[in-house]
Amino acid sequence: MLTADPINLKSLHKWNRLDAIPYKALEKFEDYYLLYIHPIHTYKYRLFLTNQKDLIPFLKVRINPDRLEGVDLILSSLDFSEYIICNHDGEIYTL
């Protein structure tokens, strides 16, 4: 069931910080929504439907928490039951 809880700073107390992308957990679903959030321009936001075989290599190349490197994006399962949120500083959260 979908909820009306927005993903924002007010819901931060529900976020769980991770030290790395849970690649094994991403194998749970075959397809994901990936929302790219441009840090400045909202017209550059992009929503993709991707499969885990393309998603996992993409994340491994672009997100490195040890070097504080990342991309502003939100990953969601197709049923919106699980979220992974990443930022450009390499921080990773689940919701």
Short mmCIF file of C-alpha atoms in Angstrom, two decimals:
data_model
loop_
_atom_site.label_atom_id
_atom_site.label_comp_id
_atom_site.label_asym_id
_atom_site.label_seq_id
_atom_site.Cartn_x
_atom_site.Cartn_y
_atom_site.Cartn_z
CA MET A 1 0.00 0.00 0.00
CA LEU A 2 1.30 3.44 -0.89
CA THR A 3 1.59 6.03 1.83
CA ALA A 4 1.50 9.80 1.61
CA ASP A 5 4.69 10.23 3.62
CA PRO A 6 6.95 12.56 1.63
CA ILE A 7 10.67 11.92 1.34
CA ASN A 8 12.10 15.09 2.86
CA LEU A 9 13.99 16.39 5.85
CA LYS A 10 10.89 16.18 8.06
CA SER A 11 10.95 12.41 7.65
CA LEU A 12 14.71 12.24 8.34
CA HIS A 13 14.15 10.39 11.63
CA LYS A 14 12.93 7.41 9.56
CA TRP A 15 16.06 7.31 7.40
CA ASN A 16 18.77 4.72 8.09
CA ARG A 17 22.30 5.69 7.10
CA LEU A 18 24.41 3.04 5.37
CA ASP A 19 28.17 2.79 4.92
CA ALA A 20 27.83 1.34 1.42
CA ILE A 21 25.25 0.58 -1.22
CA PRO A 22 23.56 -2.71 -0.29
CA TYR A 23 24.24 -4.39 -3.62
CA LYS A 24 22.97 -7.76 -2.38
CA ALA A 25 19.70 -6.14 -1.33
CA LEU A 26 19.33 -4.68 -4.83
CA GLU A 27 19.17 -8.22 -6.18
CA LYS A 28 15.81 -8.62 -4.43
CA PHE A 29 13.93 -6.90 -7.28
CA GLU A 30 14.54 -7.14 -10.99
CA ASP A 31 13.49 -3.58 -11.90
CA TYR A 32 13.79 -0.22 -10.16
CA TYR A 33 12.82 3.39 -10.59
CA LEU A 34 15.81 5.72 -10.53
CA LEU A 35 15.13 9.42 -10.02
CA TYR A 36 18.12 11.61 -10.83
CA ILE A 37 17.95 14.93 -9.01
CA HIS A 38 20.06 17.72 -10.45
CA PRO A 39 21.52 19.83 -7.61
CA ILE A 40 20.47 23.15 -9.19
CA HIS A 41 18.05 22.84 -12.11
CA THR A 42 14.73 21.07 -11.60
CA TYR A 43 14.17 20.85 -15.35
CA LYS A 44 17.12 18.41 -15.46
CA TYR A 45 15.44 15.91 -13.13
CA ARG A 46 15.14 12.53 -14.86
CA LEU A 47 13.16 9.42 -13.99
CA PHE A 48 14.34 6.08 -15.36
CA LEU A 49 13.01 2.56 -15.25
CA THR A 50 16.07 0.34 -14.99
CA ASN A 51 16.91 -3.25 -14.23
CA GLN A 52 19.30 -4.38 -11.55
CA LYS A 53 21.83 -5.70 -14.11
CA ASP A 54 22.37 -2.15 -15.39
CA LEU A 55 21.81 -0.42 -12.06
CA ILE A 56 24.44 -2.16 -9.94
CA PRO A 57 27.43 -1.43 -12.26
CA PHE A 58 26.21 2.17 -12.65
CA LEU A 59 26.18 2.66 -8.86
CA LYS A 60 29.56 0.98 -8.35
CA VAL A 61 31.20 3.42 -10.76
CA ARG A 62 29.51 6.60 -9.52
CA ILE A 63 29.12 6.21 -5.75
CA ASN A 64 32.07 5.87 -3.39
CA PRO A 65 31.30 6.81 0.24
CA ASP A 66 34.97 6.44 1.25
CA ARG A 67 35.95 9.23 -1.16
CA LEU A 68 32.77 11.27 -0.53
CA GLU A 69 31.72 10.84 -4.17
CA GLY A 70 28.15 10.28 -5.22
CA VAL A 71 25.15 11.27 -7.29
CA ASP A 72 21.90 12.84 -6.10
CA LEU A 73 19.37 10.10 -6.76
CA ILE A 74 16.52 8.10 -5.29
CA LEU A 75 16.07 4.41 -6.06
CA SER A 76 12.74 2.75 -5.51
CA SER A 77 11.32 -0.69 -6.03
CA LEU A 78 8.42 -0.71 -8.48
CA ASP A 79 5.93 -1.22 -5.66
CA PHE A 80 7.52 1.68 -3.69
CA SER A 81 8.12 -0.58 -0.70
CA GLU A 82 11.87 0.13 -0.48
CA TYR A 83 13.94 3.24 -1.11
CA ILE A 84 17.65 3.97 -1.32
CA ILE A 85 18.60 7.64 -1.29
CA CYS A 86 22.07 8.85 -2.31
CA ASN A 87 23.57 12.30 -2.41
CA HIS A 88 26.54 13.89 -4.14
CA ASP A 89 28.66 13.52 -0.98
CA GLY A 90 28.46 9.73 -1.12
CA GLU A 91 25.99 9.45 1.76
CA ILE A 92 23.52 6.58 1.42
CA TYR A 93 20.23 6.14 3.25
CA THR A 94 17.36 3.67 3.24
CA LEU A 95 13.82 4.53 4.04
#
